Amino acid sequence: MGIISRGFGGRRRDSAPDLPPGQYLTHDFPVLSAGPTPRIPPNSWNFTITTETGAEHTWDWAAFTALPAEEVTRDIHCVTKWSKLGTTWKGVALDTLFEEVETAADFVMAHSAGGYTTNVPLDDLLDGKAWIAYEFDGEPLRPEHGGPARLLIPHLYFWKSAKWVRGLRMMHEDEPGFWESAGYHMYGDPWSEQRYHGD
Amino acid sequence: MSTRMGWRVATVSAARWETPTARTLTLEVPDWPGHLPGQHLDLRLTAEDGYSAQRSYSIGSAWPGTGPVEITVQRLADGEVSPYLTDVVEVGDRIELRGPIGGWFVWRSTRPAPVLLVAGGSGVVPLMSMIRQRGQVRGRQPFRLVYSVRGPEDACYADELRRRVRDDPGLDVHFVYTRRTPDGWPAPPKRIDVAVLNTHGWPPEFAPDVFVCGPTPFVETAADILVALGHDPVRVRTERFGGA
Ligand SMILES: Cc1cc2nc3c(=O)[nH]c(=O)nc-3n(C[C@H](O)[C@H](O)[C@H](O)COP(=O)(O)OP(=O)(O)OC[C@H]3O[C@@H](n4cnc5c(N)ncnc54)[C@H](O)[C@@H]3O)c2cc1C
């Protein structure tokens, strides 16, 4: 526990028992990105998984949205301390995409339009833990939230859920992505408050 | 970078109102490692029963500065942390913080490129740190600040900006008033638009480094306009203060 702040009681509205430490609840949907919002027409979007041997698996929008999709409701947690509970998304599970991919590598770098990257262990994408989402709340995902499609990895801080995702590249060794190179944690578990390097 | 970034106990050594709703706190931080203009810190408040709240605040001061670290907090009437920082905290109080944080939304004074700063409300704080840093190192990079406020009384650092426009060669400031204009202002209140950024920004051919900071809708609008005007999205860095 930190030092007491004289006269601070806190408002604690909506204190929710299921919030990770240090998080507060928000009802709107804050936008955080490093630059302007790219606007990508779905018909010019495609998604590629590149394995460690260089093999590529690509889906265009039509092929992608023809894959079996799931509707999931999950809590999301941003490293800037807001959490949003019970958000509903529709997307393709990474399990579905990886059915077609042969890989022995343990790490993944997600790549987005505009050059953003973020790293994740492959295990954190499989077994029903992650999706490429293209709908939020029953509507097509809006550009400022990563539309036409973003990665959704609800159990990690939300910077891992790369917006405007274009592909995944398999890696044998873990490497830092964009925010990870700027001092953020390599893994980003909200429940252990892994915000910054060394946490 | 391999050590855990720990919490430090800072002491409030001075406080002043910038506007009727924004207050600058000067924080004495032991062993502050220094920061780059544009970085922020995380601040933690703890109630007597152990409940605690954390928020991020941009650093407004330059480094090495004339003294410690400054933040400027805009009061949100129904917020949890900001009204405490504007209305309750007194000189001598101690506050926990850690930082500096952030390595993307930063300006390095060795960069020669011209700089365009676009601020909405309290989004001016990290941009002020850039302006102060430039002043301190007597940087020659041409700097322009386009600063959107509701009315003249809502502008932070107004006197200092006026003085710097006079004393720091190559610094230019343009205000956009969204609700109330000062007496004699030639145009009615309006929001930031294509004409403003076209006239008071740098042309994209100058390849300026652009920093846009403020509430989310403001940043979205300004960044969209800049890209539409032809600025390379890679050069447009944004910091959104969250909320709507
Ligand atoms: C990198 C970064 C830098 C920043 N720098 C600065 C800075 O330099 N200066 C500055 O002033 N701010 C800055 N901010 C914003 C700051 O971190 C806080 O978000 C801000 O001070 C508001 O905090 P608060 O606790 O007062 O409000 P909160 O209690 O967090 O509330 C925020 C808003 O949400 C609404 N809200 C919250 N909970 C509810 C609810 N249950 N129901 C309805 N509405 C609700 C409130 O009405 C309020 O308008 C920065 C943010 C970031 C991410």
Short mmCIF file of C-alpha atoms and ligand atoms in Angstrom, two decimals:
data_model
loop_
_atom_site.label_atom_id
_atom_site.label_comp_id
_atom_site.label_asym_id
_atom_site.label_seq_id
_atom_site.Cartn_x
_atom_site.Cartn_y
_atom_site.Cartn_z
CA MET A 1 0.00 0.00 0.00
CA GLY A 2 1.25 3.45 -0.87
CA ILE A 3 1.45 6.56 1.27
CA ILE A 4 -1.92 8.00 2.26
CA SER A 5 -3.05 10.99 0.21
CA ARG A 6 -4.42 13.52 2.67
CA GLY A 7 -8.08 14.15 1.99
CA PHE A 8 -8.43 11.61 -0.76
CA GLY A 9 -11.42 9.32 -0.46
CA GLY A 10 -11.93 8.36 -4.05
CA ARG A 11 -15.31 8.27 -5.75
CA ARG A 12 -15.25 4.53 -6.36
CA ARG A 13 -18.41 4.58 -8.35
CA ASP A 14 -19.05 1.29 -10.04
CA SER A 15 -16.29 -0.41 -8.12
CA ALA A 16 -16.37 -3.81 -9.72
CA PRO A 17 -14.94 -6.83 -7.96
CA ASP A 18 -13.75 -8.32 -11.23
CA LEU A 19 -11.42 -5.46 -12.18
CA PRO A 20 -7.68 -6.14 -12.30
CA PRO A 21 -5.65 -4.06 -9.83
CA GLY A 22 -5.17 -0.39 -10.74
CA GLN A 23 -7.98 -0.40 -13.31
CA TYR A 24 -11.11 1.74 -13.29
CA LEU A 25 -14.36 1.20 -15.06
CA THR A 26 -15.38 3.16 -18.11
CA HIS A 27 -18.61 3.09 -20.06
CA ASP A 28 -17.49 4.91 -23.15
CA PHE A 29 -14.87 3.42 -25.44
CA PRO A 30 -11.63 5.41 -25.28
CA VAL A 31 -9.44 5.46 -28.37
CA LEU A 32 -5.68 5.17 -28.01
CA SER A 33 -3.36 4.90 -30.98
CA ALA A 34 0.01 6.30 -31.89
CA GLY A 35 -1.06 8.20 -35.00
CA PRO A 36 -3.93 9.09 -37.30
CA THR A 37 -6.65 6.52 -37.85
CA PRO A 38 -6.15 4.61 -41.12
CA ARG A 39 -9.35 4.12 -43.11
CA ILE A 40 -9.13 0.80 -44.92
CA PRO A 41 -11.94 -0.31 -47.22
CA PRO A 42 -12.68 -4.00 -46.51
CA ASN A 43 -12.26 -4.89 -50.18
CA SER A 44 -8.63 -3.77 -50.05
CA TRP A 45 -7.94 -5.62 -46.78
CA ASN A 46 -6.37 -9.02 -46.53
CA PHE A 47 -4.83 -11.03 -43.76
CA THR A 48 -1.66 -13.11 -43.98
CA ILE A 49 -0.02 -15.54 -41.61
CA THR A 50 3.66 -16.00 -42.47
CA THR A 51 5.41 -18.99 -40.93
CA GLU A 52 9.04 -19.24 -39.89
CA THR A 53 9.79 -21.00 -43.19
CA GLY A 54 8.27 -18.13 -45.17
CA ALA A 55 5.08 -19.96 -46.14
CA GLU A 56 2.16 -17.54 -46.46
CA HIS A 57 -1.52 -18.12 -45.81
CA THR A 58 -3.65 -15.24 -47.05
CA TRP A 59 -7.36 -14.53 -46.77
CA ASP A 60 -9.05 -11.64 -48.52
CA TRP A 61 -12.13 -10.02 -47.01
CA ALA A 62 -14.56 -12.36 -48.75
CA ALA A 63 -12.62 -15.48 -47.80
CA PHE A 64 -12.11 -14.20 -44.26
CA THR A 65 -15.72 -13.37 -43.55
CA ALA A 66 -16.76 -16.72 -45.05
CA LEU A 67 -14.87 -18.52 -42.27
CA PRO A 68 -16.83 -19.70 -39.26
CA ALA A 69 -17.12 -16.73 -36.89
CA GLU A 70 -17.84 -16.60 -33.18
CA GLU A 71 -19.60 -14.07 -31.04
CA VAL A 72 -17.78 -13.49 -27.76
CA THR A 73 -18.40 -11.27 -24.76
CA ARG A 74 -15.31 -10.35 -22.77
CA ASP A 75 -13.88 -7.73 -20.42
CA ILE A 76 -11.08 -5.59 -21.84
CA HIS A 77 -8.32 -3.78 -19.97
CA CYS A 78 -6.21 -0.91 -21.25
CA VAL A 79 -2.76 -0.20 -19.83
CA THR A 80 -3.86 3.45 -19.40
CA LYS A 81 -6.07 2.01 -16.61
CA TRP A 82 -9.57 1.89 -18.02
CA SER A 83 -11.45 -1.36 -18.22
CA LYS A 84 -14.65 -2.04 -20.05
CA LEU A 85 -16.73 -4.98 -18.98
CA GLY A 86 -18.80 -7.30 -21.13
CA THR A 87 -17.87 -6.04 -24.58
CA THR A 88 -19.32 -8.08 -27.43
CA TRP A 89 -17.39 -8.89 -30.57
CA LYS A 90 -17.72 -11.07 -33.62
CA GLY A 91 -14.69 -12.53 -35.29
CA VAL A 92 -12.74 -15.54 -36.41
CA ALA A 93 -10.93 -17.51 -33.72
CA LEU A 94 -7.19 -17.81 -34.24
CA ASP A 95 -7.72 -21.55 -33.72
CA THR A 96 -9.67 -21.58 -36.99
CA LEU A 97 -6.93 -19.73 -38.87
CA PHE A 98 -4.14 -21.87 -37.46
CA GLU A 99 -5.87 -25.09 -38.55
CA GLU A 100 -4.37 -24.34 -41.95
CA VAL A 101 -0.93 -23.30 -40.72
CA GLU A 102 1.98 -25.55 -39.94
CA THR A 103 4.45 -24.01 -37.53
CA ALA A 104 6.96 -24.98 -34.86
CA ALA A 105 7.63 -21.41 -33.72
CA ASP A 106 6.44 -20.24 -30.33
CA PHE A 107 6.13 -16.50 -30.84
CA VAL A 108 4.09 -14.26 -33.07
CA MET A 109 4.53 -10.68 -34.24
CA ALA A 110 1.28 -9.01 -35.25
CA HIS A 111 1.62 -6.40 -38.01
CA SER A 112 -0.82 -3.59 -38.69
CA ALA A 113 -1.45 -1.04 -41.37
CA GLY A 114 0.68 1.99 -40.55
CA GLY A 115 3.57 -0.10 -39.26
CA TYR A 116 2.37 -0.92 -35.74
CA THR A 117 3.58 -4.22 -34.34
CA THR A 118 3.07 -6.18 -31.15
CA ASN A 119 4.44 -9.51 -29.96
CA VAL A 120 2.53 -12.40 -28.35
CA PRO A 121 3.36 -16.00 -27.48
CA LEU A 122 1.46 -18.34 -29.83
CA ASP A 123 -0.06 -20.13 -26.82
CA ASP A 124 -1.87 -16.91 -25.96
CA LEU A 125 -3.64 -16.90 -29.32
CA LEU A 126 -4.92 -20.48 -29.30
CA ASP A 127 -7.47 -22.52 -27.33
CA GLY A 128 -10.25 -19.97 -27.60
CA LYS A 129 -8.17 -17.10 -26.25
CA ALA A 130 -7.99 -14.76 -29.28
CA TRP A 131 -9.87 -13.65 -32.39
CA ILE A 132 -9.56 -11.45 -35.44
CA ALA A 133 -12.64 -9.36 -34.74
CA TYR A 134 -14.57 -7.42 -37.35
CA GLU A 135 -17.77 -6.52 -35.50
CA PHE A 136 -18.28 -4.69 -32.22
CA ASP A 137 -21.71 -4.55 -30.57
CA GLY A 138 -23.34 -5.99 -33.69
CA GLU A 139 -21.93 -3.29 -36.00
CA PRO A 140 -18.95 -3.37 -38.36
CA LEU A 141 -15.87 -2.40 -36.37
CA ARG A 142 -15.32 1.35 -36.74
CA PRO A 143 -11.96 2.61 -38.06
CA GLU A 144 -10.95 4.32 -34.80
CA HIS A 145 -11.33 1.01 -33.01
CA GLY A 146 -9.28 -0.86 -35.59
CA GLY A 147 -11.79 -1.61 -38.34
CA PRO A 148 -12.13 -3.35 -40.67
CA ALA A 149 -10.48 -5.95 -38.41
CA ARG A 150 -8.36 -6.08 -35.29
CA LEU A 151 -6.76 -8.65 -33.12
CA LEU A 152 -8.69 -9.34 -29.91
CA ILE A 153 -6.74 -10.86 -27.01
CA PRO A 154 -8.90 -9.91 -24.03
CA HIS A 155 -6.74 -11.53 -21.37
CA LEU A 156 -3.78 -9.23 -22.12
CA TYR A 157 -3.58 -5.42 -21.93
CA PHE A 158 -5.37 -4.01 -24.92
CA TRP A 159 -2.30 -2.67 -26.73
CA LYS A 160 -1.70 -6.32 -27.65
CA SER A 161 -5.05 -6.35 -29.49
CA ALA A 162 -3.53 -4.73 -32.57
CA LYS A 163 -5.89 -2.51 -34.56
CA TRP A 164 -5.98 -2.59 -38.37
CA VAL A 165 -4.25 -5.94 -38.22
CA ARG A 166 -2.86 -7.19 -41.53
CA GLY A 167 -0.95 -10.27 -40.57
CA LEU A 168 0.96 -12.43 -38.17
CA ARG A 169 4.57 -13.47 -38.55
CA MET A 170 5.84 -16.53 -36.69
CA MET A 171 9.13 -16.18 -34.78
CA HIS A 172 11.33 -18.65 -32.94
CA GLU A 173 12.44 -16.01 -30.44
CA ASP A 174 10.33 -13.38 -28.75
CA GLU A 175 11.02 -9.87 -30.04
CA PRO A 176 9.60 -6.56 -28.85
CA GLY A 177 6.97 -4.81 -30.97
CA PHE A 178 6.16 -1.11 -31.11
CA TRP A 179 5.19 -0.25 -27.51
CA GLU A 180 7.35 -3.05 -26.13
CA SER A 181 10.39 -1.31 -27.66
CA ALA A 182 9.22 1.91 -26.00
CA GLY A 183 9.39 0.49 -22.49
CA TYR A 184 6.14 -1.43 -22.19
CA HIS A 185 6.04 -5.00 -20.87
CA MET A 186 6.85 -7.88 -23.22
CA TYR A 187 3.80 -9.88 -22.10
CA GLY A 188 1.25 -7.51 -20.52
CA ASP A 189 -0.88 -9.48 -18.05
CA PRO A 190 -3.37 -7.04 -16.47
CA TRP A 191 -3.86 -9.23 -13.39
CA SER A 192 -0.14 -8.99 -12.56
CA GLU A 193 -0.05 -5.31 -13.63
CA GLN A 194 2.65 -5.94 -16.21
CA ARG A 195 2.56 -2.43 -17.59
CA TYR A 196 6.16 -1.49 -18.14
CA HIS A 197 9.42 -3.27 -18.74
CA GLY A 198 10.52 -4.94 -15.52
CA ASP A 199 7.09 -4.97 -13.85
CA MET B 1 15.62 -0.47 -18.64
CA SER B 2 15.84 -3.79 -16.87
CA THR B 3 15.05 -2.48 -13.41
CA ARG B 4 11.50 -2.19 -12.24
CA MET B 5 10.26 1.35 -12.55
CA GLY B 6 9.49 2.11 -8.96
CA TRP B 7 7.09 4.50 -7.28
CA ARG B 8 8.69 7.63 -5.88
CA VAL B 9 7.28 9.98 -3.31
CA ALA B 10 7.16 13.49 -4.68
CA THR B 11 6.45 16.61 -2.67
CA VAL B 12 4.26 19.39 -4.02
CA SER B 13 6.47 22.46 -3.81
CA ALA B 14 4.29 24.97 -5.62
CA ALA B 15 0.84 25.21 -7.18
CA ARG B 16 -0.72 27.82 -9.40
CA TRP B 17 -3.91 28.19 -11.39
CA GLU B 18 -3.38 28.38 -15.15
CA THR B 19 -7.06 28.95 -15.84
CA PRO B 20 -10.13 28.84 -13.56
CA THR B 21 -10.20 25.05 -14.01
CA ALA B 22 -6.59 23.99 -14.62
CA ARG B 23 -3.86 23.94 -12.02
CA THR B 24 -0.14 23.43 -12.36
CA LEU B 25 1.57 21.41 -9.64
CA THR B 26 5.32 21.61 -9.18
CA LEU B 27 6.66 18.34 -7.86
CA GLU B 28 9.99 17.81 -6.14
CA VAL B 29 10.97 14.30 -7.09
CA PRO B 30 14.05 12.80 -5.45
CA ASP B 31 16.46 11.25 -7.96
CA TRP B 32 14.28 12.09 -10.96
CA PRO B 33 16.11 10.46 -13.89
CA GLY B 34 15.12 13.20 -16.34
CA HIS B 35 12.61 13.07 -19.18
CA LEU B 36 12.05 13.95 -22.81
CA PRO B 37 9.42 16.51 -23.80
CA GLY B 38 6.20 14.61 -24.48
CA GLN B 39 6.63 11.91 -21.84
CA HIS B 40 4.15 11.44 -19.02
CA LEU B 41 4.11 10.07 -15.51
CA ASP B 42 1.69 7.88 -13.60
CA LEU B 43 0.37 9.27 -10.37
CA ARG B 44 -1.14 7.21 -7.56
CA LEU B 45 -3.48 8.39 -4.81
CA THR B 46 -4.29 6.21 -1.83
CA ALA B 47 -7.20 6.64 0.59
CA GLU B 48 -6.94 5.80 4.27
CA ASP B 49 -8.56 2.41 3.80
CA GLY B 50 -6.06 1.46 1.13
CA TYR B 51 -8.25 2.18 -1.90
CA SER B 52 -6.12 3.69 -4.61
CA ALA B 53 -6.52 5.30 -8.02
CA GLN B 54 -3.93 5.91 -10.73
CA ARG B 55 -3.97 8.32 -13.65
CA SER B 56 -1.48 9.50 -16.24
CA TYR B 57 -0.36 13.15 -16.55
CA SER B 58 1.91 14.63 -19.17
CA ILE B 59 5.00 16.41 -17.98
CA GLY B 60 4.87 20.10 -18.85
CA SER B 61 8.37 21.11 -17.79
CA ALA B 62 11.57 20.78 -19.80
CA TRP B 63 14.57 18.80 -18.65
CA PRO B 64 17.01 19.69 -17.31
CA GLY B 65 14.71 22.43 -16.22
CA THR B 66 14.94 25.24 -13.79
CA GLY B 67 13.74 22.84 -11.17
CA PRO B 68 11.59 19.79 -10.71
CA VAL B 69 8.73 18.26 -12.62
CA GLU B 70 5.52 20.11 -13.45
CA ILE B 71 2.13 18.77 -14.42
CA THR B 72 -1.00 20.70 -15.33
CA VAL B 73 -4.31 19.13 -14.46
CA GLN B 74 -7.66 20.05 -15.98
CA ARG B 75 -10.50 19.60 -13.50
CA LEU B 76 -13.30 17.32 -14.67
CA ALA B 77 -16.13 18.24 -12.33
CA ASP B 78 -17.30 14.66 -11.86
CA GLY B 79 -13.88 13.04 -12.12
CA GLU B 80 -12.26 11.08 -9.35
CA VAL B 81 -8.63 12.22 -9.44
CA SER B 82 -8.49 15.57 -11.23
CA PRO B 83 -10.69 17.53 -8.76
CA TYR B 84 -8.48 16.26 -5.95
CA LEU B 85 -5.37 17.54 -7.72
CA THR B 86 -6.90 20.91 -8.58
CA ASP B 87 -8.89 21.64 -5.41
CA VAL B 88 -7.56 19.59 -2.50
CA VAL B 89 -3.81 19.16 -2.83
CA GLU B 90 -1.70 21.76 -1.02
CA VAL B 91 1.94 22.72 -1.09
CA GLY B 92 3.81 20.30 1.17
CA ASP B 93 1.57 17.31 0.38
CA ARG B 94 3.21 14.15 -0.87
CA ILE B 95 2.12 12.25 -3.95
CA GLU B 96 3.33 8.97 -5.37
CA LEU B 97 4.38 8.83 -8.99
CA ARG B 98 6.46 6.86 -11.41
CA GLY B 99 8.01 7.65 -14.73
CA PRO B 100 8.94 9.08 -17.06
CA ILE B 101 6.86 6.95 -19.42
CA GLY B 102 6.50 6.92 -23.17
CA GLY B 103 9.05 6.88 -25.96
CA TRP B 104 6.93 7.63 -29.03
CA PHE B 105 5.16 10.91 -28.43
CA VAL B 106 8.46 12.68 -27.74
CA TRP B 107 10.42 15.45 -29.36
CA ARG B 108 14.20 15.29 -29.43
CA SER B 109 15.81 18.69 -29.68
CA THR B 110 18.51 17.29 -31.99
CA ARG B 111 15.88 16.73 -34.74
CA PRO B 112 16.23 19.43 -37.36
CA ALA B 113 12.72 19.10 -38.89
CA PRO B 114 10.16 21.88 -38.44
CA VAL B 115 7.52 21.05 -35.86
CA LEU B 116 3.77 21.50 -35.88
CA LEU B 117 2.03 21.24 -32.52
CA VAL B 118 -1.75 20.92 -32.40
CA ALA B 119 -3.35 21.12 -28.95
CA GLY B 120 -6.91 20.79 -27.73
CA GLY B 121 -7.49 22.01 -24.14
CA SER B 122 -5.15 20.35 -21.65
CA GLY B 123 -3.50 18.56 -24.58
CA VAL B 124 -1.18 21.55 -24.65
CA VAL B 125 0.77 20.21 -21.64
CA PRO B 126 3.24 17.85 -23.38
CA LEU B 127 3.54 20.31 -26.29
CA MET B 128 4.49 23.06 -23.84
CA SER B 129 7.31 20.85 -22.64
CA MET B 130 8.55 20.73 -26.25
CA ILE B 131 8.32 24.52 -26.59
CA ARG B 132 10.17 25.01 -23.30
CA GLN B 133 12.85 22.52 -24.29
CA ARG B 134 13.39 24.30 -27.58
CA GLY B 135 13.68 27.60 -25.71
CA GLN B 136 16.15 26.13 -23.27
CA VAL B 137 18.51 24.74 -25.91
CA ARG B 138 17.89 27.76 -28.17
CA GLY B 139 16.70 25.41 -30.89
CA ARG B 140 16.24 26.89 -34.32
CA GLN B 141 13.65 24.44 -35.60
CA PRO B 142 10.65 26.43 -36.83
CA PHE B 143 7.82 25.72 -34.37
CA ARG B 144 4.13 26.37 -34.78
CA LEU B 145 1.48 25.76 -32.16
CA VAL B 146 -2.20 25.69 -33.07
CA TYR B 147 -4.07 25.73 -29.76
CA SER B 148 -7.80 25.18 -29.52
CA VAL B 149 -9.56 26.46 -26.39
CA ARG B 150 -13.16 27.32 -25.54
CA GLY B 151 -12.39 30.92 -24.72
CA PRO B 152 -9.41 33.18 -23.95
CA GLU B 153 -9.68 32.45 -20.20
CA ASP B 154 -9.22 28.71 -20.89
CA ALA B 155 -5.74 29.01 -22.38
CA CYS B 156 -3.02 27.52 -20.21
CA TYR B 157 0.38 29.24 -20.06
CA ALA B 158 -1.05 32.28 -21.88
CA ASP B 159 1.49 34.79 -20.54
CA GLU B 160 4.44 32.52 -21.07
CA LEU B 161 3.35 31.74 -24.64
CA ARG B 162 3.02 35.45 -25.35
CA ARG B 163 6.48 36.10 -23.96
CA ARG B 164 8.02 33.22 -25.89
CA VAL B 165 6.47 34.30 -29.18
CA ARG B 166 8.28 37.58 -28.59
CA ASP B 167 11.58 36.13 -27.33
CA ASP B 168 12.00 32.69 -28.95
CA PRO B 169 12.75 33.31 -32.64
CA GLY B 170 10.83 31.03 -34.99
CA LEU B 171 7.99 30.21 -32.62
CA ASP B 172 4.49 30.96 -33.74
CA VAL B 173 1.21 30.46 -31.84
CA HIS B 174 -2.29 30.53 -33.27
CA PHE B 175 -5.39 30.22 -31.11
CA VAL B 176 -8.67 28.69 -32.17
CA TYR B 177 -11.62 29.72 -29.98
CA THR B 178 -14.51 27.30 -30.03
CA ARG B 179 -17.03 29.21 -27.86
CA ARG B 180 -15.93 32.72 -26.94
CA THR B 181 -13.42 34.88 -28.78
CA PRO B 182 -11.39 37.71 -27.24
CA ASP B 183 -12.49 41.28 -27.94
CA GLY B 184 -11.55 42.37 -31.42
CA TRP B 185 -10.93 38.82 -32.68
CA PRO B 186 -11.62 38.88 -36.41
CA ALA B 187 -13.70 35.70 -36.68
CA PRO B 188 -16.62 34.07 -34.85
CA PRO B 189 -15.95 31.04 -32.61
CA LYS B 190 -15.31 27.84 -34.53
CA ARG B 191 -13.71 24.45 -34.26
CA ILE B 192 -10.42 23.48 -35.77
CA ASP B 193 -10.87 22.86 -39.50
CA VAL B 194 -9.05 22.42 -42.80
CA ALA B 195 -8.60 26.17 -43.29
CA VAL B 196 -6.99 26.65 -39.87
CA LEU B 197 -4.51 23.83 -40.27
CA ASN B 198 -3.79 24.79 -43.87
CA THR B 199 -3.10 28.40 -42.95
CA HIS B 200 -1.41 28.04 -39.56
CA GLY B 201 0.24 24.63 -39.90
CA TRP B 202 3.28 23.80 -42.01
CA PRO B 203 2.68 22.63 -45.56
CA PRO B 204 3.20 18.88 -45.95
CA GLU B 205 6.12 19.54 -48.36
CA PHE B 206 8.10 20.88 -45.40
CA ALA B 207 7.85 17.38 -43.91
CA PRO B 208 7.30 18.66 -40.36
CA ASP B 209 7.15 16.45 -37.31
CA VAL B 210 3.57 16.78 -36.10
CA PHE B 211 2.33 16.26 -32.55
CA VAL B 212 -1.41 16.30 -31.88
CA CYS B 213 -2.71 16.05 -28.33
CA GLY B 214 -6.06 16.48 -26.62
CA PRO B 215 -9.39 14.78 -26.04
CA THR B 216 -10.08 11.88 -28.37
CA PRO B 217 -12.60 13.54 -30.75
CA PHE B 218 -10.30 16.55 -31.14
CA VAL B 219 -7.31 14.36 -31.95
CA GLU B 220 -9.33 12.28 -34.41
CA THR B 221 -10.52 15.37 -36.24
CA ALA B 222 -7.16 17.13 -36.35
CA ALA B 223 -5.23 14.04 -37.42
CA ASP B 224 -7.76 13.25 -40.15
CA ILE B 225 -7.44 16.78 -41.52
CA LEU B 226 -3.64 16.65 -41.48
CA VAL B 227 -3.60 13.38 -43.41
CA ALA B 228 -6.14 14.76 -45.88
CA LEU B 229 -3.91 17.82 -46.38
CA GLY B 230 -1.12 15.46 -47.40
CA HIS B 231 0.93 14.98 -44.25
CA ASP B 232 2.67 11.62 -44.08
CA PRO B 233 0.74 9.66 -41.40
CA VAL B 234 4.06 8.32 -40.15
CA ARG B 235 5.09 11.85 -39.14
CA VAL B 236 1.83 12.60 -37.33
CA ARG B 237 2.11 11.45 -33.73
CA THR B 238 -0.94 11.58 -31.53
CA GLU B 239 -1.70 11.39 -27.85
CA ARG B 240 -5.31 10.94 -26.82
CA PHE B 241 -6.27 11.84 -23.29
CA GLY B 242 -9.07 9.28 -23.34
CA GLY B 243 -12.70 9.99 -22.60
CA ALA B 244 -15.09 11.29 -25.19
C1 LIG C 1 -0.87 9.74 -21.63
C2 LIG C 1 -1.88 10.60 -20.94
C3 LIG C 1 -1.54 11.89 -20.56
C4 LIG C 1 -2.47 12.71 -19.91
N1 LIG C 1 -2.09 13.97 -19.55
C5 LIG C 1 -2.98 14.79 -18.95
C6 LIG C 1 -2.62 16.13 -18.60
O1 LIG C 1 -1.50 16.58 -18.85
N2 LIG C 1 -3.56 16.91 -17.99
C7 LIG C 1 -4.82 16.44 -17.72
O2 LIG C 1 -5.63 17.19 -17.13
N3 LIG C 1 -5.20 15.18 -18.05
C8 LIG C 1 -4.30 14.34 -18.65
N4 LIG C 1 -4.68 13.05 -18.96
C9 LIG C 1 -6.00 12.57 -18.54
C10 LIG C 1 -5.92 12.06 -17.09
O3 LIG C 1 -5.14 10.88 -17.06
C11 LIG C 1 -7.28 11.70 -16.47
O4 LIG C 1 -7.97 10.87 -17.35
C12 LIG C 1 -8.13 12.93 -16.19
O5 LIG C 1 -7.46 13.78 -15.27
C13 LIG C 1 -9.48 12.53 -15.64
O6 LIG C 1 -9.33 11.78 -14.47
P1 LIG C 1 -10.40 11.86 -13.31
O7 LIG C 1 -10.03 10.81 -12.31
O8 LIG C 1 -10.58 13.25 -12.82
O9 LIG C 1 -11.74 11.48 -14.03
P2 LIG C 1 -12.42 10.03 -14.04
O10 LIG C 1 -13.02 9.73 -12.71
O11 LIG C 1 -11.47 9.06 -14.59
O12 LIG C 1 -13.57 10.32 -15.08
C14 LIG C 1 -13.26 10.66 -16.44
C15 LIG C 1 -14.56 11.00 -17.16
O13 LIG C 1 -15.33 9.85 -17.24
C16 LIG C 1 -16.59 10.09 -16.69
N5 LIG C 1 -16.97 8.93 -15.87
C17 LIG C 1 -16.15 8.17 -15.12
N6 LIG C 1 -16.83 7.20 -14.52
C18 LIG C 1 -18.12 7.36 -14.87
C19 LIG C 1 -19.31 6.67 -14.56
N7 LIG C 1 -19.33 5.62 -13.77
N8 LIG C 1 -20.44 7.11 -15.10
C20 LIG C 1 -20.44 8.18 -15.92
N9 LIG C 1 -19.35 8.86 -16.24
C21 LIG C 1 -18.20 8.46 -15.72
C22 LIG C 1 -16.49 11.31 -15.81
O14 LIG C 1 -17.67 12.04 -15.89
C23 LIG C 1 -15.36 12.04 -16.41
O15 LIG C 1 -15.83 13.01 -17.31
C24 LIG C 1 -3.77 12.22 -19.63
C25 LIG C 1 -4.12 10.94 -20.03
C26 LIG C 1 -3.20 10.12 -20.68
C27 LIG C 1 -3.62 8.74 -21.10
#
